[in-house]
Short mmCIF file of C-alpha atoms and ligand atoms in Angstrom, two decimals:
data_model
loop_
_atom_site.label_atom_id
_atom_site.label_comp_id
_atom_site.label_asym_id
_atom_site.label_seq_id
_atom_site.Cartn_x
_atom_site.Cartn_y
_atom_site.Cartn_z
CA UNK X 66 16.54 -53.91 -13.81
CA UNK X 67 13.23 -52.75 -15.60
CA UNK X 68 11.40 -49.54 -15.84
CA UNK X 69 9.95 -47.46 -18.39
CA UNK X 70 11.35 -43.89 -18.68
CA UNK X 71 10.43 -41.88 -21.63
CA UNK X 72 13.68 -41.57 -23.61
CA UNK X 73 14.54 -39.29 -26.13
CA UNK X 74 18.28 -38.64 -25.81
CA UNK X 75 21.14 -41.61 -25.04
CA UNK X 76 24.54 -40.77 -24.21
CA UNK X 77 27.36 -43.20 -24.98
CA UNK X 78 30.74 -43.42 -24.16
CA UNK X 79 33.61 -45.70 -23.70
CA UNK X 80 35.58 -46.55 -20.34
CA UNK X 81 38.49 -47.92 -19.10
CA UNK X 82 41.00 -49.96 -21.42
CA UNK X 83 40.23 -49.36 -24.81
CA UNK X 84 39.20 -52.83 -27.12
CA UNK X 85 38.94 -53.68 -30.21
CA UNK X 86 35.51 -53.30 -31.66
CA UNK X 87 34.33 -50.20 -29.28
CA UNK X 88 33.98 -48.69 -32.78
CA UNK X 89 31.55 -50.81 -34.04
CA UNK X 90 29.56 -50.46 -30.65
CA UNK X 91 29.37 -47.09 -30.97
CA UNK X 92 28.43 -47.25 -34.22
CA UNK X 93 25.45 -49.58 -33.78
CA UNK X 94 23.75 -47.63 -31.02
CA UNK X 95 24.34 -44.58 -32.94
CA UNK X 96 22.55 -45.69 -36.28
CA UNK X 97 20.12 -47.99 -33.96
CA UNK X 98 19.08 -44.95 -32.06
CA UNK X 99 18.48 -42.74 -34.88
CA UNK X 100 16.32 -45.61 -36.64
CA UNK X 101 14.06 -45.05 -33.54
CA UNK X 102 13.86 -41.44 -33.72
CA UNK X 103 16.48 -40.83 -30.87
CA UNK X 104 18.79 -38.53 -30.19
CA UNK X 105 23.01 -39.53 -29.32
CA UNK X 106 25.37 -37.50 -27.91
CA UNK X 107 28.86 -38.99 -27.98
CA UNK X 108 31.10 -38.20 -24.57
CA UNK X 109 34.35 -37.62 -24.96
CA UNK X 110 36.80 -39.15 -22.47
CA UNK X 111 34.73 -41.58 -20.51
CA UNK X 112 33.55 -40.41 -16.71
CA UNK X 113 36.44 -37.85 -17.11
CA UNK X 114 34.93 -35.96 -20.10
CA UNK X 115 31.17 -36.18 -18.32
CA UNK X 116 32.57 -34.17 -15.47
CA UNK X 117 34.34 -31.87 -17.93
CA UNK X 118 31.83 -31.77 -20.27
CA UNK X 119 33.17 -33.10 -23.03
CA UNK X 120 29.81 -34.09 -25.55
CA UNK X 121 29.38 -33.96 -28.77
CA UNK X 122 26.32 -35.00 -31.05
CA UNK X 123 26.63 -38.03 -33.42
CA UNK X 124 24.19 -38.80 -36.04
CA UNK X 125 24.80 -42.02 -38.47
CA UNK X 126 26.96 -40.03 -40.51
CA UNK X 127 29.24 -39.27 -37.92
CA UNK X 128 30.11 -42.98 -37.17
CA UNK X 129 31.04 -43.83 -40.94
CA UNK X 130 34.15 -45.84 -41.54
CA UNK X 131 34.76 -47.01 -37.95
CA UNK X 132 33.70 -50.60 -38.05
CA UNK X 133 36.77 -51.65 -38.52
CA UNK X 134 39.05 -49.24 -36.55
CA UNK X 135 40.60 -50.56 -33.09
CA UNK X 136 40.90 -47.81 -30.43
CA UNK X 137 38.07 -45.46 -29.29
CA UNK X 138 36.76 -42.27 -31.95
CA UNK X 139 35.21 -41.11 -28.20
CA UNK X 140 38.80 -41.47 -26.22
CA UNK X 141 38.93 -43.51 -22.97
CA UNK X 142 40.30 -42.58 -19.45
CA UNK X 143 40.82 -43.39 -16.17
CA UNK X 144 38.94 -40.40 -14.00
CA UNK X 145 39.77 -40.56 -10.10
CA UNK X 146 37.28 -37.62 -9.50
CA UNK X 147 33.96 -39.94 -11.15
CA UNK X 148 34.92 -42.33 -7.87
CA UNK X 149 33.52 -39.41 -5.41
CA UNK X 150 30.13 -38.38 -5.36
CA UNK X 151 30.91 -34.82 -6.21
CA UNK X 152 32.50 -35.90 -9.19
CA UNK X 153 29.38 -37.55 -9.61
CA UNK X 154 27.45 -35.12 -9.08
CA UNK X 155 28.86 -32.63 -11.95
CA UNK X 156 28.74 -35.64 -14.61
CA UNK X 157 24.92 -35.48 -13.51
CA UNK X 158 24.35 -31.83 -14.04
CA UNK X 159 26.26 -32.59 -17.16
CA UNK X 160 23.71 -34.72 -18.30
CA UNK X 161 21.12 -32.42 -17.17
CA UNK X 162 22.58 -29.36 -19.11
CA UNK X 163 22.50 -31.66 -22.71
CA UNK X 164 19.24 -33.47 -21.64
CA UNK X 165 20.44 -36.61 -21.87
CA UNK X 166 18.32 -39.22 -20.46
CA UNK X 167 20.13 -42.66 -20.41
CA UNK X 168 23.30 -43.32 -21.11
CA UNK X 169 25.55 -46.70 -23.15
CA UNK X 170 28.18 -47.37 -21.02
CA UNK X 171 31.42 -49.61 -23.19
CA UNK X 172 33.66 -50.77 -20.67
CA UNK X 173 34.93 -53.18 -18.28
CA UNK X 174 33.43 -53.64 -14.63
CA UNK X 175 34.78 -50.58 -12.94
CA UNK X 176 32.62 -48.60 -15.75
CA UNK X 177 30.11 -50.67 -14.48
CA UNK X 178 30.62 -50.30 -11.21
CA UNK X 179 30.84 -46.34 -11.66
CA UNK X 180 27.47 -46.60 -13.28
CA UNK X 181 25.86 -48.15 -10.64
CA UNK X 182 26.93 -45.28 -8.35
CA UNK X 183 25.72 -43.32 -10.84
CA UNK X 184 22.22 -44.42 -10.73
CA UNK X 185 21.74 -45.16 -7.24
CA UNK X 186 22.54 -41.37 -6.82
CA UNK X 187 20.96 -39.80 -9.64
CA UNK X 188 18.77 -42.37 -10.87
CA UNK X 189 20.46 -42.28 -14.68
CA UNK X 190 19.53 -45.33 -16.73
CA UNK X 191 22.28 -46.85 -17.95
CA UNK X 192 22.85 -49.99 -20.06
CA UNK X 193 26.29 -51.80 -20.52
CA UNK X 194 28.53 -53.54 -23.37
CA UNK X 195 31.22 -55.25 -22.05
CA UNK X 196 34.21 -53.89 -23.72
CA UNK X 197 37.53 -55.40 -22.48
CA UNK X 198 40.18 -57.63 -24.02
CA UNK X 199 40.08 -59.36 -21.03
CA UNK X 200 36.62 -61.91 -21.33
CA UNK X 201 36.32 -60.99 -17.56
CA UNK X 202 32.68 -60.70 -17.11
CA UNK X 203 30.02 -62.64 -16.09
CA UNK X 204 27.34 -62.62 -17.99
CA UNK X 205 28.70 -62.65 -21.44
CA UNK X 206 30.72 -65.79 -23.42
CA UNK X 207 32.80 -63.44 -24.81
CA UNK X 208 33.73 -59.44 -24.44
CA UNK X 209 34.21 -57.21 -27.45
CA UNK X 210 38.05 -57.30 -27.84
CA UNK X 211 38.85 -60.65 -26.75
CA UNK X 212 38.61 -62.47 -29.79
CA UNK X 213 40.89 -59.56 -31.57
CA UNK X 214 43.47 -59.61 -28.81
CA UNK X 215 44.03 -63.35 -28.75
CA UNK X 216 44.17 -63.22 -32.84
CA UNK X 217 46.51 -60.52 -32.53
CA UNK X 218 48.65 -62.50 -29.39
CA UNK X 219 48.73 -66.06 -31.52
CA UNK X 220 50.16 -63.88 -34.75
CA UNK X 221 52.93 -62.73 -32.25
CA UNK X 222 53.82 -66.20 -31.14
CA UNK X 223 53.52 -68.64 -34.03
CA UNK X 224 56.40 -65.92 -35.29
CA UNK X 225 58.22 -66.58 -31.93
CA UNK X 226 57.70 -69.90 -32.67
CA UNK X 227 59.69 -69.88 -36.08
CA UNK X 228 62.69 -68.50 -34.57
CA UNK X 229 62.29 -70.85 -31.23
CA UNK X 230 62.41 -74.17 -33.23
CA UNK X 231 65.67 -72.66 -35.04
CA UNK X 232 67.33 -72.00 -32.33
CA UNK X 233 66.28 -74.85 -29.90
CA UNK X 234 65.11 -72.38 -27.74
CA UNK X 235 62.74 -72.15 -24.42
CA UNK X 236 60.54 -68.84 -24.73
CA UNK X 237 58.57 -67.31 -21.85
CA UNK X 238 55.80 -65.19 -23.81
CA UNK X 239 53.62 -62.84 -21.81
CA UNK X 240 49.82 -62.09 -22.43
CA UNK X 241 47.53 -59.47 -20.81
CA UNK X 242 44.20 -60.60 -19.05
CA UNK X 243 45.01 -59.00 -16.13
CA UNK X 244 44.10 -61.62 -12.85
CA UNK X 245 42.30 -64.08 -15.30
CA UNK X 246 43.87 -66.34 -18.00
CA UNK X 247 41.70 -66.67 -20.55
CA UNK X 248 43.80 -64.71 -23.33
CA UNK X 249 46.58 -67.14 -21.96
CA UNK X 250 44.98 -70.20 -22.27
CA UNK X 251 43.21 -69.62 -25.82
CA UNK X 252 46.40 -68.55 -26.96
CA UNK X 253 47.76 -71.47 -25.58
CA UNK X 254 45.66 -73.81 -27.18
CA UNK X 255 45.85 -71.69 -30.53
CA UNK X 256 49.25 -71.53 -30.65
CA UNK X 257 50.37 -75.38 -29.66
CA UNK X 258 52.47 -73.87 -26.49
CA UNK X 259 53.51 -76.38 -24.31
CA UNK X 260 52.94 -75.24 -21.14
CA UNK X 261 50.71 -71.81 -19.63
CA UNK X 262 50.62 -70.52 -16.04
CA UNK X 263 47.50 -69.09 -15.39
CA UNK X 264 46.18 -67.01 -12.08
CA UNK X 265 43.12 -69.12 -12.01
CA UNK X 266 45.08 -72.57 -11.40
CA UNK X 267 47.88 -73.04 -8.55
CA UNK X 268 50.98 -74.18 -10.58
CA UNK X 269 54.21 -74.76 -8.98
CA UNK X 270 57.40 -73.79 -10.99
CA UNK X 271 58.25 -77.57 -10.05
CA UNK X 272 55.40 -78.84 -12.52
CA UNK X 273 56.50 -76.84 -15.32
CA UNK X 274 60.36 -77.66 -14.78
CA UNK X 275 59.62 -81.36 -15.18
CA UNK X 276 57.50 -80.64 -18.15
CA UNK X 277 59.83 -78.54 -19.67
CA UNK X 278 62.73 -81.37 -18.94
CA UNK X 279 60.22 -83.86 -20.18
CA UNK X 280 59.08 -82.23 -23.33
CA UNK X 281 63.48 -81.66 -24.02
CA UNK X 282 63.87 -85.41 -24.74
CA UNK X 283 61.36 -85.08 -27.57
CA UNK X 284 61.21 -81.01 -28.98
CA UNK X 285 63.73 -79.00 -29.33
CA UNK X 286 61.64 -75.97 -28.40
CA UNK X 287 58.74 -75.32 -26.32
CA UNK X 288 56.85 -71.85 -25.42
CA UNK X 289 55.52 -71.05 -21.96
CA UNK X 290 52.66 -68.98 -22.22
CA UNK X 291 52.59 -66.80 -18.64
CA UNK X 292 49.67 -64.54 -17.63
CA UNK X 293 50.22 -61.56 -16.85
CA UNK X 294 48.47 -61.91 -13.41
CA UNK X 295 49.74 -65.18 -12.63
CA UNK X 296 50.48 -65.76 -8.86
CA UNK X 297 54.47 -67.48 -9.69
CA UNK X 298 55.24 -63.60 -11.47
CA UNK X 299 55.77 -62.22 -14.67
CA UNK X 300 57.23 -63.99 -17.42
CA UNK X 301 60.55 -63.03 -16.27
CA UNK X 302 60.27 -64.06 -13.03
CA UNK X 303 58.94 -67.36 -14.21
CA UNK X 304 61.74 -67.54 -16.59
CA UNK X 305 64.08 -66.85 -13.52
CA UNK X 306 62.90 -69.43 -11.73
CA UNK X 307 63.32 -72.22 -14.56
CA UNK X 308 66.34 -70.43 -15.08
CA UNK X 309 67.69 -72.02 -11.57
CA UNK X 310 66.54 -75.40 -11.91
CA UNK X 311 67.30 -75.78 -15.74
CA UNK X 312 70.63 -74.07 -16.43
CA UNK X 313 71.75 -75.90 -19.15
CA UNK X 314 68.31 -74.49 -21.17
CA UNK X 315 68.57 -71.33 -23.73
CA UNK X 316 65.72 -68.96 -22.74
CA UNK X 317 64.17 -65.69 -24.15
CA UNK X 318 61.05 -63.67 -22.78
CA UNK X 319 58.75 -62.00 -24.89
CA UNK X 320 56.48 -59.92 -23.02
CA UNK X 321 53.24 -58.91 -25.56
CA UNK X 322 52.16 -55.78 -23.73
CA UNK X 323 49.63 -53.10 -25.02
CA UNK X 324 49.71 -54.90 -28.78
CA UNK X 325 47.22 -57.14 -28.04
CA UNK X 326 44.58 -54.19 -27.41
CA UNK X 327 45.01 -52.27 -30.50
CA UNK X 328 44.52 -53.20 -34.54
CA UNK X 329 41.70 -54.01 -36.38
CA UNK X 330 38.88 -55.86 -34.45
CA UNK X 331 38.13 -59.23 -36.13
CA UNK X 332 34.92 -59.67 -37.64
CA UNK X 333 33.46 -61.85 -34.46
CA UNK X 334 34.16 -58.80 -32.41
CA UNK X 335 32.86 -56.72 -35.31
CA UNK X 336 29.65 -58.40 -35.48
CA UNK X 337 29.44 -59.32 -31.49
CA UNK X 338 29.46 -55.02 -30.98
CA UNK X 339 27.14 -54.29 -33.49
CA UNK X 340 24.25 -56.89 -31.96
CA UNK X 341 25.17 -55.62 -28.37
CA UNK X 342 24.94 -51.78 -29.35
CA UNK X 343 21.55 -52.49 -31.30
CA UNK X 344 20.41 -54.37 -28.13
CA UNK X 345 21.12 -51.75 -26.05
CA UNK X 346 18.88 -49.33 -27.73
CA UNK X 347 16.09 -51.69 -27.65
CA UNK X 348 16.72 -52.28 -24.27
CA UNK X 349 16.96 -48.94 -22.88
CA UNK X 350 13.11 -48.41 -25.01
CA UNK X 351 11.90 -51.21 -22.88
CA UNK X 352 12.96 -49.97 -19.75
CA UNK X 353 16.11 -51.81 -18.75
CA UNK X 354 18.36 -50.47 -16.87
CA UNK X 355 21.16 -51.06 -14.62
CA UNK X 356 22.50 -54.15 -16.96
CA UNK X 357 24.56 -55.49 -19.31
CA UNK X 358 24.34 -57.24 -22.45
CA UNK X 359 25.99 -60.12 -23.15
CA UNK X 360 26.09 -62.81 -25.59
CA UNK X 361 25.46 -66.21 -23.86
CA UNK X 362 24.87 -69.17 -26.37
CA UNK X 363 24.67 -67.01 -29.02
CA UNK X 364 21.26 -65.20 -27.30
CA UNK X 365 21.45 -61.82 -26.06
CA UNK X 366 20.80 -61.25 -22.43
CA UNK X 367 20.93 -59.06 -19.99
CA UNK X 368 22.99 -59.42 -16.48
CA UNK X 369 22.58 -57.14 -13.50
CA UNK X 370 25.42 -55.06 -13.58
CA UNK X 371 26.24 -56.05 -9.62
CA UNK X 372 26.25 -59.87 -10.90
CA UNK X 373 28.03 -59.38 -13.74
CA UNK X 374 30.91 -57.30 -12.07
CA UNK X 375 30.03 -59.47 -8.87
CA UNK X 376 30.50 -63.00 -10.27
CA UNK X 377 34.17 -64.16 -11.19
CA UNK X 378 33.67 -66.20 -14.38
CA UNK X 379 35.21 -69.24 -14.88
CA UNK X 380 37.86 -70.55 -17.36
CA UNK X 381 36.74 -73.34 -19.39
CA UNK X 382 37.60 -76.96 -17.23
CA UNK X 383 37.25 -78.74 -20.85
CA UNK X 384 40.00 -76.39 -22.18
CA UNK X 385 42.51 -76.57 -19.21
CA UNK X 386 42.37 -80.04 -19.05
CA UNK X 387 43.01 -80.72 -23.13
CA UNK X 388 46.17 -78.68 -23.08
CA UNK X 389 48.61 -81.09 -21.85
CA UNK X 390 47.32 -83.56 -24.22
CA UNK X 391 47.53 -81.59 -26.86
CA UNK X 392 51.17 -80.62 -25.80
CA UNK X 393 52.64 -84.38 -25.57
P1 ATP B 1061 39.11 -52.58 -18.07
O1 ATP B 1061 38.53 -53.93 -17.71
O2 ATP B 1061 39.48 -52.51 -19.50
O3 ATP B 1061 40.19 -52.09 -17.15
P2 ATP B 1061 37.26 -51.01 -16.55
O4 ATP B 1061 35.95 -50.44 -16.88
O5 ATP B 1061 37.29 -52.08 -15.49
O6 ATP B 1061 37.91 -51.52 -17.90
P3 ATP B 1061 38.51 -49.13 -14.73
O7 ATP B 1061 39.65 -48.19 -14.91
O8 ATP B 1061 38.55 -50.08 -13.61
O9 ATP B 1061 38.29 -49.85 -16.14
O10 ATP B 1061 37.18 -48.25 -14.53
C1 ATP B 1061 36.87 -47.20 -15.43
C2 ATP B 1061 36.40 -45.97 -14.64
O11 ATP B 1061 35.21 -46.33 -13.92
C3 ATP B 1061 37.36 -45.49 -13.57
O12 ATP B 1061 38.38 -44.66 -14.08
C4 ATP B 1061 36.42 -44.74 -12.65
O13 ATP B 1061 36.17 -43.45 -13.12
C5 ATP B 1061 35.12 -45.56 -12.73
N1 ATP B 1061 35.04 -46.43 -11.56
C6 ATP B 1061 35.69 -47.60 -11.35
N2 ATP B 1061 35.41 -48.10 -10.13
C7 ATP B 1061 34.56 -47.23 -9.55
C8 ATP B 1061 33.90 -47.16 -8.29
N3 ATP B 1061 34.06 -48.12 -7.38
N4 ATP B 1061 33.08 -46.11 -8.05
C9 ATP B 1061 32.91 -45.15 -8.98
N5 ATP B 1061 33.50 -45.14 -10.18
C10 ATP B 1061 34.31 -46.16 -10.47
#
């Protein structure tokens, strides 16, 4: 994880799902880097536009009025071809031709995963931020775009919420997190729901029937929060299911979707990006590589990239187990 090449030109670039507060991580090793004399080339397009050769130079100017834009200004992408090593291999001669000598990777863990690759073939330094809605990494409390997506996700359903209690209605509301639930349960907790099915916990549609039927003598409405990844289905299939065994119920499904990844980032994600992308300028100077930063009790630190893509984090047990009393 530690070495000391001599470093004069980072590239950075963002990967994967886009998050709020990529912006502000660009931004920071931009303005970070030039405090230290170094050179930043932005690449467009993630792995996709270092094969293409899609770079650009950014100085501090270049990276004004972003703090507080969701979305990417360097585009993000999926690129099948960075998964070979001949796609590899041109996104190295890429960084050859521009003289780039380490590179900020923002992104989830198949960017980090793709980095690794990356250096165990061409020996690139790289240093990650963990950029995903999703809080899905090891090695970091939170990831730059969780805090915004589950603000964004609670605003959704304390409105569902409004028109469930008028109606005395059951709603199914969908979150992303792909297989983990920890948009699901903070926005359950956040938003009082009274029940959440989450891929990390084995749930039987039986356990949230008689809950459901339980909470009916006392509220007229109650919101099931469903994970996207959650082993029972989608929040329609979960509603279909209830559906069977509780008839007499009136039921909606709201299904969130790509919502929750875009808007504003909230100032914790703000502020978490631009102390990651300052760290990772520092830490590329000192010579580590083939990590990311994370925040872990509010202390930077770095994780091996093949432990923090390696280890499945876990939800917190004091969380899970103060929903239900907060639901009674
Ligand atoms: P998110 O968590 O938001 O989905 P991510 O970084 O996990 O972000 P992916 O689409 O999984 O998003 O990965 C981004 C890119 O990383 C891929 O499009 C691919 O180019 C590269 N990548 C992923 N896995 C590998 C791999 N095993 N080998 C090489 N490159 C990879």
């Amino acid at each position: 994880m530690s070495g000391s090449p001599t470093i004069g030109h980072i590239g950075v670039f963002t990967s994967g799902g886009d998050s709020p507060g990529m912006n502000a991580a660009i931004r920071a090793v931009v303005r970070a880097a030039a405090v230290s004399g170094l050179r930043v080339s932005g690449i467009l397009g993630g792995y996709e536009g270092l094969i293409q050769d899609r770079v650009q130079p950014l100085g501090p100017r270049d990276v004004s009025n972003i703090v507080q834009r969701g979305g990417t200004i360097l585009r993000s992408a999926r690129s099948d071809a960075f998964r070979t090593p001949e796609g590899r291999a041109l996104a190295h001669a890429t960084l050859q031709r521009h003289g780039i000598d380490a590179l900020v990777a923002i992104g989830g863990d198949g960017t980090f995963t793709g980095a690794m690759r990356l250096t165990e073939e061409h020996g690139t330094p790289v240093i990650g931020l963990p950029g995903t809605i999703d809080n899905d990494l090891a090695g970091t409390d939170r990831t730059i775009g969780f805090d915004t997506a589950v603000n964004t996700a609670v605003e959704a359903i304390d409105k569902i919420r409004d028109t469930a209690s008028a109606h005395d209605r059951l709603f199914f509301v969908e979150v992303m997190g792909r297989d983990t639930g920890f948009i699901a349960l903070a926005c359950a907790i956040a938003s009082g729901a009274e029940y959440v099915m989450l891929p990390e916990v084995p749930q039987r549609i039986e356990e949230l029937v008689s809950a459901l039927a339980e909470a009916k003598s006392t509220k007229s409405s109650s919101i099931v929060i469903v994970a996207e990844g959650d082993e029972e289905g989608n929040a329609f299939a979960v509603a279909a299911k209830v559906k069977e065994q509780l008839p007499q119920f009136d039921m909606r499904v709201t299904v969130l979707g790509h919502l929750q990844r875009g808007g504003s980032p909230s100032a914790i994600d703000r502020v978490l990006a631009s102390r990651l992308g300052v760290a990772a300028v520092e830490h590329l100077l000192h010579g580590t590589q083939g990590a990311m930063l994370g925040e872990v009790c509010g202390r930077v630190l770095a994780t091996p990239f093949s432990e923090a893509v390696g280890k499945r984090k876990s939800l917190d047990s004091h969380l899970l187990a103060i929903l239900p009393i907060l639901a009674t």
